């Protein structure tokens, strides 16, 4: 196999080389059918059986209970910005038909670029009042930057919202809710209303399958694009509590916004995610990745791997800061384990750092266009050895360009 670059890009991100090799076999002959996976009918017995196995492995890895359905769709997380609002407003309309649109409240926790976009989409769609339950920009030094996770006292949740939205990991800005509930950067589950049917919605695209999801059973909806940790672009995975799969047409008759049929969770659930042609190839490769993850030890293995990789990166970043070469973009304690972001200080040194990395076969390190700098995405398929190569380069670069070096 020819030498491959190390992919530190934020998505589509790295996939295990062995999975890519296995997938090429399926492109020619899927499970002994004599047809390639890109050719086979999505309604064939072979594919529907495979889809059931993918669902089973998601349930096994994340311990998803029968209270929740697993759905497969397309359109990425950005489509779910709309679909979540439409389905949860339909649910709320059925529960509270007497309320006016202004009295239907959507709570958004805004901690970065993606949650900001989600809240903006909710406002654009109308049919409700959008309430910002917390905005991390208020607690940044310039009151403009997304560089922190707010502490518990910063949140103000509504009494009976149609949904409570948060993004677990903001890939652009490099902030992430901690999985440790004792951490100041954890999501404040303890502040939420104490009822069994919370309308809690989590965008887990960038940390999906890298570690267990805290309070998964308390969520109404969890969604994730596959293209970070478990597969190629094109597939969106939904974990939807069954009471949130509602008759959206009945809600529309009561005045709710009509839901396009392919955005209705009931459509997906009633047809086992096969109402229309799903992203067959993406599902196939995702299935291969999930099997591979189980063989390696599941989420315990990947949580440990992620912890080690991120700790090493933050350690070398801190060392580079003492040398006056690197500067982290996120406050301590709020940094993402998946997306480490920082600036390279000194005229022309950012371009030099990126170019040097490219020469060493390390790709995708340039930061998002909206924030600049460097973004290191260490998703599941980025190995510890590959991370060590980047760390070695960062140490070398910082040593060569150290400020006031004698």
Coordinates of C-alpha atoms in Angstrom, one line a residue:
X1 CA 0.0 0.0 0.0
X2 CA 1.4 3.4 -1.0
X3 CA 2.4 5.8 1.8
X4 CA -0.6 7.7 3.1
X5 CA -0.7 11.2 4.6
X6 CA -1.8 11.7 8.2
X7 CA -5.3 13.3 8.1
X8 CA -5.7 15.8 11.0
X9 CA -8.7 17.5 9.1
X10 CA -11.9 18.3 10.9
X11 CA -14.0 16.3 8.4
X12 CA -14.4 14.3 6.4
X13 CA -11.8 12.9 8.6
X14 CA -9.5 9.9 8.8
X15 CA -10.7 6.3 8.4
X16 CA -8.6 3.2 9.4
X17 CA -6.6 2.0 6.4
X18 CA -7.7 -1.6 7.0
X19 CA -11.4 -0.5 6.8
X20 CA -10.7 1.3 3.5
X21 CA -9.1 -1.8 2.1
X22 CA -12.0 -4.0 3.2
X23 CA -14.5 -1.5 1.7
X24 CA -12.9 -1.8 -1.7
X25 CA -13.8 -5.5 -1.7
X26 CA -17.4 -4.6 -0.9
X27 CA -17.5 -2.1 -3.8
X28 CA -17.0 -5.1 -6.1
X29 CA -18.9 -7.8 -4.2
X30 CA -21.0 -7.0 -1.2
X31 CA -21.4 -10.0 1.2
X32 CA -21.1 -12.6 -1.6
X33 CA -24.0 -11.2 -3.6
X34 CA -21.9 -10.7 -6.7
X35 CA -23.0 -7.0 -6.7
X36 CA -21.1 -4.1 -5.4
X37 CA -22.5 -2.2 -2.4
X38 CA -22.9 0.9 -4.6
X39 CA -25.1 -1.1 -6.9
X40 CA -27.2 -3.3 -4.6
X41 CA -30.9 -2.4 -3.9
X42 CA -31.4 -0.8 -0.5
X43 CA -34.5 -3.0 -0.1
X44 CA -32.6 -6.2 -0.7
X45 CA -32.6 -8.8 2.1
X46 CA -28.8 -8.5 2.2
X47 CA -28.7 -4.8 2.8
X48 CA -31.7 -4.6 5.2
X49 CA -30.0 -7.3 7.3
X50 CA -26.8 -5.3 7.2
X51 CA -28.6 -2.2 8.3
X52 CA -30.1 -4.1 11.3
X53 CA -26.6 -5.1 12.3
X54 CA -25.4 -1.5 12.1
X55 CA -28.2 -0.5 14.4
X56 CA -27.5 -3.4 16.8
X57 CA -23.8 -2.4 17.1
X58 CA -24.7 1.3 17.8
X59 CA -27.0 0.1 20.6
X60 CA -24.2 -2.2 21.9
X61 CA -21.5 0.4 21.9
X62 CA -23.6 3.2 23.4
X63 CA -25.9 1.1 25.5
X64 CA -29.0 2.5 23.8
X65 CA -32.2 1.3 25.4
X66 CA -35.5 0.3 23.7
X67 CA -36.9 3.6 24.8
X68 CA -35.0 5.1 21.9
X69 CA -35.1 4.4 18.1
X70 CA -32.0 4.6 15.9
X71 CA -32.6 6.3 12.6
X72 CA -30.4 6.8 9.5
X73 CA -30.8 9.7 7.2
X74 CA -28.9 12.2 5.1
X75 CA -28.2 16.0 5.1
X76 CA -25.7 16.2 7.9
X77 CA -26.0 18.1 11.2
X78 CA -27.0 21.3 9.4
X79 CA -30.2 19.6 8.2
X80 CA -31.0 18.5 11.8
X81 CA -30.9 22.2 12.8
X82 CA -34.2 22.4 11.0
X83 CA -35.5 18.8 11.5
X84 CA -35.1 19.0 15.2
X85 CA -37.1 22.2 15.5
X86 CA -39.9 21.0 13.2
X87 CA -40.3 17.6 15.0
X88 CA -40.1 19.0 18.5
X89 CA -42.5 21.8 17.7
X90 CA -44.9 19.3 16.3
X91 CA -44.6 17.3 19.5
X92 CA -45.1 20.4 21.6
X93 CA -48.2 21.4 19.6
X94 CA -49.8 18.0 20.2
X95 CA -49.0 18.3 23.9
X96 CA -50.1 21.9 24.3
X97 CA -52.5 22.8 21.4
X98 CA -53.8 25.9 23.2
X99 CA -50.4 27.8 23.3
X100 CA -49.6 30.6 20.9
X101 CA -46.4 30.4 18.8
X102 CA -44.9 33.1 21.0
X103 CA -45.5 30.9 24.1
X104 CA -43.6 28.0 22.6
X105 CA -40.0 28.4 23.7
X106 CA -36.9 26.8 22.4
X107 CA -33.9 26.9 24.7
X108 CA -30.4 27.1 23.1
X109 CA -27.1 26.8 24.8
X110 CA -24.7 28.7 22.5
X111 CA -21.0 27.8 23.0
X112 CA -19.6 28.0 19.5
X113 CA -20.2 28.4 15.8
X114 CA -22.4 25.4 15.3
X115 CA -24.8 26.0 18.2
X116 CA -25.0 29.7 17.1
X117 CA -26.0 28.5 13.6
X118 CA -28.6 26.1 15.1
X119 CA -30.2 28.9 17.1
X120 CA -30.2 31.2 14.0
X121 CA -32.0 28.5 12.0
X122 CA -34.6 28.1 14.7
X123 CA -35.3 31.9 14.7
X124 CA -35.4 31.8 10.9
X125 CA -38.1 29.1 10.8
X126 CA -40.5 30.9 13.2
X127 CA -43.3 29.2 15.1
X128 CA -41.7 29.8 18.4
X129 CA -39.6 32.0 20.7
X130 CA -35.9 31.3 20.8
X131 CA -34.4 31.8 24.2
X132 CA -30.6 31.7 24.7
X133 CA -30.2 29.7 27.9
X134 CA -26.5 30.5 28.0
X135 CA -24.0 32.3 25.7
X136 CA -20.4 31.6 26.3
X137 CA -19.3 34.8 24.5
X138 CA -20.4 36.8 27.5
X139 CA -17.6 35.1 29.6
X140 CA -14.8 35.6 27.1
X141 CA -12.2 38.4 27.5
X142 CA -13.5 40.3 24.5
X143 CA -17.2 39.2 25.0
X144 CA -17.1 38.0 21.4
X145 CA -15.1 34.8 21.3
X146 CA -16.2 31.3 21.8
X147 CA -13.4 30.2 24.1
X148 CA -15.1 28.7 27.1
X149 CA -17.8 26.5 28.5
X150 CA -20.0 28.5 30.9
X151 CA -20.1 27.6 34.6
X152 CA -23.3 26.4 36.2
X153 CA -24.5 29.8 37.4
X154 CA -24.6 31.1 33.7
X155 CA -27.6 29.0 32.6
X156 CA -31.2 30.1 32.6
X157 CA -33.6 27.4 31.3
X158 CA -37.2 28.0 30.5
X159 CA -40.0 26.4 32.4
X160 CA -41.5 24.2 29.7
X161 CA -39.5 24.5 26.5
X162 CA -40.2 22.5 23.4
X163 CA -36.5 21.7 23.3
X164 CA -33.2 22.3 25.0
X165 CA -30.4 22.3 22.6
X166 CA -26.6 22.0 23.1
X167 CA -23.6 21.1 20.9
X168 CA -21.3 18.7 22.8
X169 CA -18.2 19.6 20.9
X170 CA -17.7 22.8 18.8
X171 CA -15.2 21.8 16.1
X172 CA -14.6 25.3 14.8
X173 CA -13.8 26.9 18.1
X174 CA -12.3 23.9 20.0
X175 CA -14.5 23.9 23.1
X176 CA -16.2 20.9 24.4
X177 CA -18.5 19.9 27.3
X178 CA -16.6 17.6 29.7
X179 CA -17.7 14.1 30.1
X180 CA -16.8 14.4 33.8
X181 CA -19.9 15.6 35.6
X182 CA -17.8 17.1 38.4
X183 CA -16.0 19.4 35.9
X184 CA -17.0 23.1 35.7
X185 CA -17.1 22.5 31.9
X186 CA -19.7 19.7 32.0
X187 CA -23.3 20.2 30.8
X188 CA -25.5 21.2 33.8
X189 CA -27.8 18.3 33.7
X190 CA -28.6 18.9 37.4
X191 CA -30.3 22.2 36.5
X192 CA -32.8 20.6 34.1
X193 CA -36.4 19.9 35.2
X194 CA -36.8 16.6 37.0
X195 CA -39.1 14.8 34.6
X196 CA -38.8 11.6 32.6
X197 CA -39.4 13.2 29.2
X198 CA -36.9 16.0 29.0
X199 CA -36.8 17.7 25.5
X200 CA -33.0 17.6 25.5
X201 CA -31.3 17.6 22.2
X202 CA -27.6 17.0 21.7
X203 CA -25.4 17.5 18.6
X204 CA -22.7 14.9 19.1
X205 CA -21.2 14.9 15.6
X206 CA -17.6 15.5 16.6
X207 CA -17.4 13.3 19.7
X208 CA -19.8 10.5 18.7
X209 CA -18.4 7.1 19.4
X210 CA -15.2 8.5 21.0
X211 CA -16.6 8.0 24.5
X212 CA -19.9 7.2 26.3
X213 CA -22.6 9.9 26.1
X214 CA -23.5 11.1 29.6
X215 CA -27.2 10.8 30.4
X216 CA -28.0 9.3 27.0
X217 CA -31.4 8.0 28.1
X218 CA -32.4 11.4 29.3
X219 CA -32.1 12.9 25.8
X220 CA -35.0 13.4 23.5
X221 CA -32.7 13.4 20.4
X222 CA -29.0 12.8 19.8
X223 CA -27.7 13.3 16.3
X224 CA -24.3 13.0 14.7
X225 CA -22.8 13.1 11.2
X226 CA -20.8 10.0 10.6
X227 CA -17.9 11.8 8.9
X228 CA -15.9 12.4 12.1
X229 CA -15.4 9.2 13.9
X230 CA -17.4 6.3 12.3
X231 CA -17.6 6.7 8.5
X232 CA -17.5 8.8 5.4
X233 CA -19.7 11.9 4.7
X234 CA -23.3 11.4 3.7
X235 CA -24.8 9.6 6.7
X236 CA -26.5 11.2 9.7
X237 CA -27.3 9.0 12.7
X238 CA -30.2 9.8 15.0
X239 CA -31.0 8.4 18.4
X240 CA -34.6 9.6 19.1
X241 CA -36.7 8.9 22.2
X242 CA -39.9 7.2 21.1
X243 CA -42.2 9.8 22.5
X244 CA -40.6 12.3 20.1
X245 CA -41.6 10.3 17.0
X246 CA -45.0 12.0 16.5
X247 CA -47.7 12.4 13.9
X248 CA -46.4 15.6 12.3
X249 CA -49.5 15.8 10.0
X250 CA -51.8 15.7 13.0
X251 CA -49.8 18.5 14.6
X252 CA -50.0 20.5 11.3
X253 CA -53.8 20.3 11.4
X254 CA -53.6 22.0 14.8
X255 CA -51.4 24.8 13.4
X256 CA -47.9 23.5 13.6
X257 CA -45.4 24.1 10.8
X258 CA -45.8 21.3 8.2
X259 CA -42.8 19.0 8.2
X260 CA -41.4 17.9 4.9
X261 CA -41.9 14.1 4.7
X262 CA -38.3 13.2 4.6
X263 CA -37.5 15.3 7.6
X264 CA -40.3 13.7 9.7
X265 CA -38.8 11.3 12.3
X266 CA -42.1 9.3 12.0
X267 CA -41.5 8.7 8.3
X268 CA -38.0 7.4 9.1
X269 CA -39.1 5.2 11.9
X270 CA -42.2 3.8 10.2
X271 CA -40.0 2.7 7.2
X272 CA -37.0 1.5 9.1
X273 CA -35.0 4.4 7.6
X274 CA -35.8 3.1 4.1
X275 CA -38.6 5.5 3.0
X276 CA -36.2 6.6 0.2
X277 CA -32.8 5.5 -0.8
X278 CA -30.4 5.9 2.2
X279 CA -26.7 6.6 1.8
X280 CA -25.9 3.0 1.2
X281 CA -22.1 3.3 0.8
X282 CA -21.7 5.5 3.9
X283 CA -23.8 3.0 5.9
X284 CA -21.7 0.1 4.7
X285 CA -18.4 1.7 5.7
X286 CA -19.8 2.8 9.0
X287 CA -20.8 -0.7 9.7
X288 CA -17.3 -1.9 9.0
X289 CA -15.9 0.8 11.4
X290 CA -18.3 -0.2 14.2
X291 CA -17.3 -3.9 14.0
X292 CA -13.7 -2.8 14.1
X293 CA -14.4 -0.7 17.2
X294 CA -16.0 -3.6 19.0
X295 CA -13.0 -5.8 18.2
X296 CA -10.7 -3.2 19.8
X297 CA -12.7 -3.0 23.0
X298 CA -15.5 -0.5 22.3
X299 CA -15.8 2.9 23.8
X300 CA -13.6 2.2 26.8
X301 CA -10.7 1.7 24.4
X302 CA -11.4 4.8 22.4
X303 CA -12.0 7.0 25.5
X304 CA -8.6 6.0 26.8
X305 CA -7.0 6.6 23.4
X306 CA -8.6 10.0 23.1
X307 CA -7.5 11.0 26.6
X308 CA -3.9 10.1 25.9
X309 CA -3.8 11.9 22.5
X310 CA -5.4 15.1 23.8
X311 CA -3.3 15.2 26.9
X312 CA -0.1 14.9 24.9
X313 CA -1.2 17.7 22.6
X314 CA -2.2 20.1 25.3
X315 CA 1.1 19.4 27.1
X316 CA 3.1 20.3 24.1
X317 CA 0.9 23.3 23.4
X318 CA 1.5 24.6 27.0
X319 CA 5.3 24.1 26.5
X320 CA 5.1 26.0 23.2
X321 CA 3.3 28.8 25.0
X322 CA 6.1 29.2 27.5
X323 CA 8.5 29.5 24.6
X324 CA 6.3 32.3 23.1
X325 CA 5.5 30.3 19.9
X326 CA 2.1 28.9 20.4
X327 CA -1.0 30.3 22.0
X328 CA -4.1 28.3 22.8
X329 CA -7.5 29.8 21.7
X330 CA -9.5 28.2 24.5
X331 CA -9.6 28.8 28.3
X332 CA -8.2 26.1 30.5
X333 CA -10.6 23.4 31.3
X334 CA -12.9 24.1 28.3
X335 CA -10.7 22.7 25.5
X336 CA -12.0 20.0 23.2
X337 CA -10.4 16.5 23.3
X338 CA -11.2 16.2 19.6
X339 CA -10.2 19.5 18.1
X340 CA -7.2 21.3 19.6
X341 CA -6.9 24.9 18.3
X342 CA -4.1 27.4 18.7
X343 CA -2.3 30.3 17.1
X344 CA 1.3 30.3 15.9
X345 CA 2.9 33.6 17.0
X346 CA 5.4 35.6 15.0
X347 CA 5.2 37.1 11.5
X348 CA 5.0 34.4 8.8
X349 CA 5.3 31.5 11.3
X350 CA 1.8 30.1 10.9
X351 CA 2.4 29.6 7.2
X352 CA 5.8 28.1 7.9
X353 CA 4.3 25.7 10.5
X354 CA 1.6 24.5 8.1
X355 CA 4.1 24.1 5.2
X356 CA 6.5 22.2 7.4
X357 CA 3.7 19.9 8.5
X358 CA 2.7 19.3 4.9
X359 CA 6.2 18.4 4.0
X360 CA 6.1 15.7 6.7
X361 CA 2.9 14.3 5.4
X362 CA 0.6 15.9 7.9
X363 CA -2.6 17.3 6.3
X364 CA -5.6 19.3 7.3
X365 CA -4.0 21.4 10.1
X366 CA -5.1 24.8 8.9
X367 CA -7.8 26.3 11.2
X368 CA -11.3 27.1 10.1
X369 CA -11.5 30.2 8.0
X370 CA -13.6 32.1 10.6
X371 CA -11.0 31.8 13.4
X372 CA -7.6 31.0 11.6
X373 CA -4.6 29.5 13.3
X374 CA -4.2 25.8 13.6
X375 CA -6.8 23.1 14.3
X376 CA -5.7 19.6 15.1
X377 CA -8.5 17.1 14.8
X378 CA -7.6 13.8 16.5
X379 CA -10.7 11.6 15.7
X380 CA -10.8 7.9 16.4
X381 CA -8.8 6.8 13.3
X382 CA -5.9 9.1 14.0
X383 CA -3.5 6.8 15.9
X384 CA -1.5 7.6 18.9
X385 CA 1.7 7.1 16.9
X386 CA 0.5 9.6 14.3
X387 CA -0.3 12.1 17.0
X388 CA 3.2 11.6 18.4
X389 CA 4.6 12.5 15.0
X390 CA 2.8 15.8 15.2
X391 CA 3.9 16.4 18.8
X392 CA 7.5 15.8 17.8
X393 CA 7.2 18.3 15.0
X394 CA 5.6 20.9 17.3
X395 CA 8.4 20.4 19.8
X396 CA 11.0 20.9 17.1
X397 CA 9.3 23.9 15.7
X398 CA 8.9 25.6 19.0
X399 CA 12.6 24.9 19.9
X400 CA 13.8 26.4 16.6
X401 CA 11.7 29.6 16.9
X402 CA 11.7 30.1 20.7
X403 CA 11.4 33.8 21.6
X404 CA 14.5 35.3 23.2
X405 CA 16.4 32.1 22.5
X406 CA 20.1 32.5 23.3

